[in-house]
Short mmCIF file of C-alpha atoms in Angstrom, two decimals:
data_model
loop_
_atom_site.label_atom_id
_atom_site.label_comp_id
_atom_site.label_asym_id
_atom_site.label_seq_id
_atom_site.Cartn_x
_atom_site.Cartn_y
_atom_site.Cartn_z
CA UNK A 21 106.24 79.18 117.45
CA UNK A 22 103.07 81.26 118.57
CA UNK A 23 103.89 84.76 119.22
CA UNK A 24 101.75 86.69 121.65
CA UNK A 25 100.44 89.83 120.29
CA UNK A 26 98.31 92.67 121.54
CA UNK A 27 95.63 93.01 118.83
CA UNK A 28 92.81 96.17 119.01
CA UNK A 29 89.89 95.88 121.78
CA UNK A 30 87.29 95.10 119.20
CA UNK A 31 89.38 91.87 118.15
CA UNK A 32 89.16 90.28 121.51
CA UNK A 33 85.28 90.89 122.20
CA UNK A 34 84.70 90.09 118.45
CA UNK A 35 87.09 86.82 119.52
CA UNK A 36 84.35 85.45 121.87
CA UNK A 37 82.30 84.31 119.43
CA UNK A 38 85.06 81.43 118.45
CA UNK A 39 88.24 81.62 116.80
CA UNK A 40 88.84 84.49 114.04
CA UNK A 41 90.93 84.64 111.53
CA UNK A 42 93.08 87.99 110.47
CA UNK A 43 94.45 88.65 107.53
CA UNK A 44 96.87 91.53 107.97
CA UNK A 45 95.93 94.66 105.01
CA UNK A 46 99.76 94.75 104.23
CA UNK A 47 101.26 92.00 102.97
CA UNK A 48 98.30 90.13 103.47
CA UNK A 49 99.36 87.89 105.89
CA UNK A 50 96.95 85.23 107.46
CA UNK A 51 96.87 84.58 110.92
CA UNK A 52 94.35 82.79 113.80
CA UNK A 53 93.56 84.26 116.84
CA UNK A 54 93.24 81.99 119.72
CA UNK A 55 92.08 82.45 123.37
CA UNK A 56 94.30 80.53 125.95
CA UNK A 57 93.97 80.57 129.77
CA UNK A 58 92.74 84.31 128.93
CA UNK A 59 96.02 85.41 126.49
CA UNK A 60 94.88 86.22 122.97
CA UNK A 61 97.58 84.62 121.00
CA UNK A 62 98.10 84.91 117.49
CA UNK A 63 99.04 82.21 115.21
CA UNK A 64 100.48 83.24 111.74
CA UNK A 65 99.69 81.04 108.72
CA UNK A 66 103.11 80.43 105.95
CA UNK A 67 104.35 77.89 103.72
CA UNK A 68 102.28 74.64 102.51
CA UNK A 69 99.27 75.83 105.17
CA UNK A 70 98.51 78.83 103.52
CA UNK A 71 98.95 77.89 99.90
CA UNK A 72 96.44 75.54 101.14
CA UNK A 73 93.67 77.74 102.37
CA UNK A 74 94.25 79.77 99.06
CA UNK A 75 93.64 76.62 97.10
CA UNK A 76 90.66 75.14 98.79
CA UNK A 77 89.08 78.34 100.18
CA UNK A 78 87.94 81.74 99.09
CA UNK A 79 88.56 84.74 102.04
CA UNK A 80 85.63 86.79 102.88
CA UNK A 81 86.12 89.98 104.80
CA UNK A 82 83.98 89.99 108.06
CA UNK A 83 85.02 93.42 109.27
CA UNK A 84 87.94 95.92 108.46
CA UNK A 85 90.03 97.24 111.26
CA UNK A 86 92.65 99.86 110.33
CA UNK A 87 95.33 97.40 109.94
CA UNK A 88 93.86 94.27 109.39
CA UNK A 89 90.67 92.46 108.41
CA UNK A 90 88.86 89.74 110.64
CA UNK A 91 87.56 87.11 107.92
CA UNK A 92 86.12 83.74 107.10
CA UNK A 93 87.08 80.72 105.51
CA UNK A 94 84.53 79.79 102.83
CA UNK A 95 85.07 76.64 101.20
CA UNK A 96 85.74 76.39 97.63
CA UNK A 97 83.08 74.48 95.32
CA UNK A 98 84.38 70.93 94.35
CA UNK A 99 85.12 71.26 90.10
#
């Protein structure tokens, strides 16, 4: 279940450019940020989904906050 959180001011004007991903700076934890009826909820990423996105994508690091980074999904090359 989505669990509302109250991320930094620069996440939710960075956020209005489309849906961010976060990946937390301890325990590097993935999570998406998504808009809804004006709540910024956050979505975290376990299990099969996230040994998927390390399989099939390499995490770039858009900007560093002090807690977390905003990044991007970059597809991995096809072997």
């Amino acid at each position: 279940m989505a669990k509302q959180t109250t991320p930094e001011h620069e996440v939710v004007l960075t956020y209005k450019a489309g849906p961010k991903f976060i990946q937390y700076k301890v325990g590097g934890v993935l999570a998406l940020l998504m808009e809804v009826d004006g709540v910024l909820i956050e979505f975290p990423i376990y299990g099969q989904a996230y040994r998927t996105i390390q399989d099939q994508f390499t995490i770039d690091v858009v900007k560093e906050e002090s807690t977390y980074n905003i990044i991007q999904l970059v597809k991995k090359p096809l072997k």
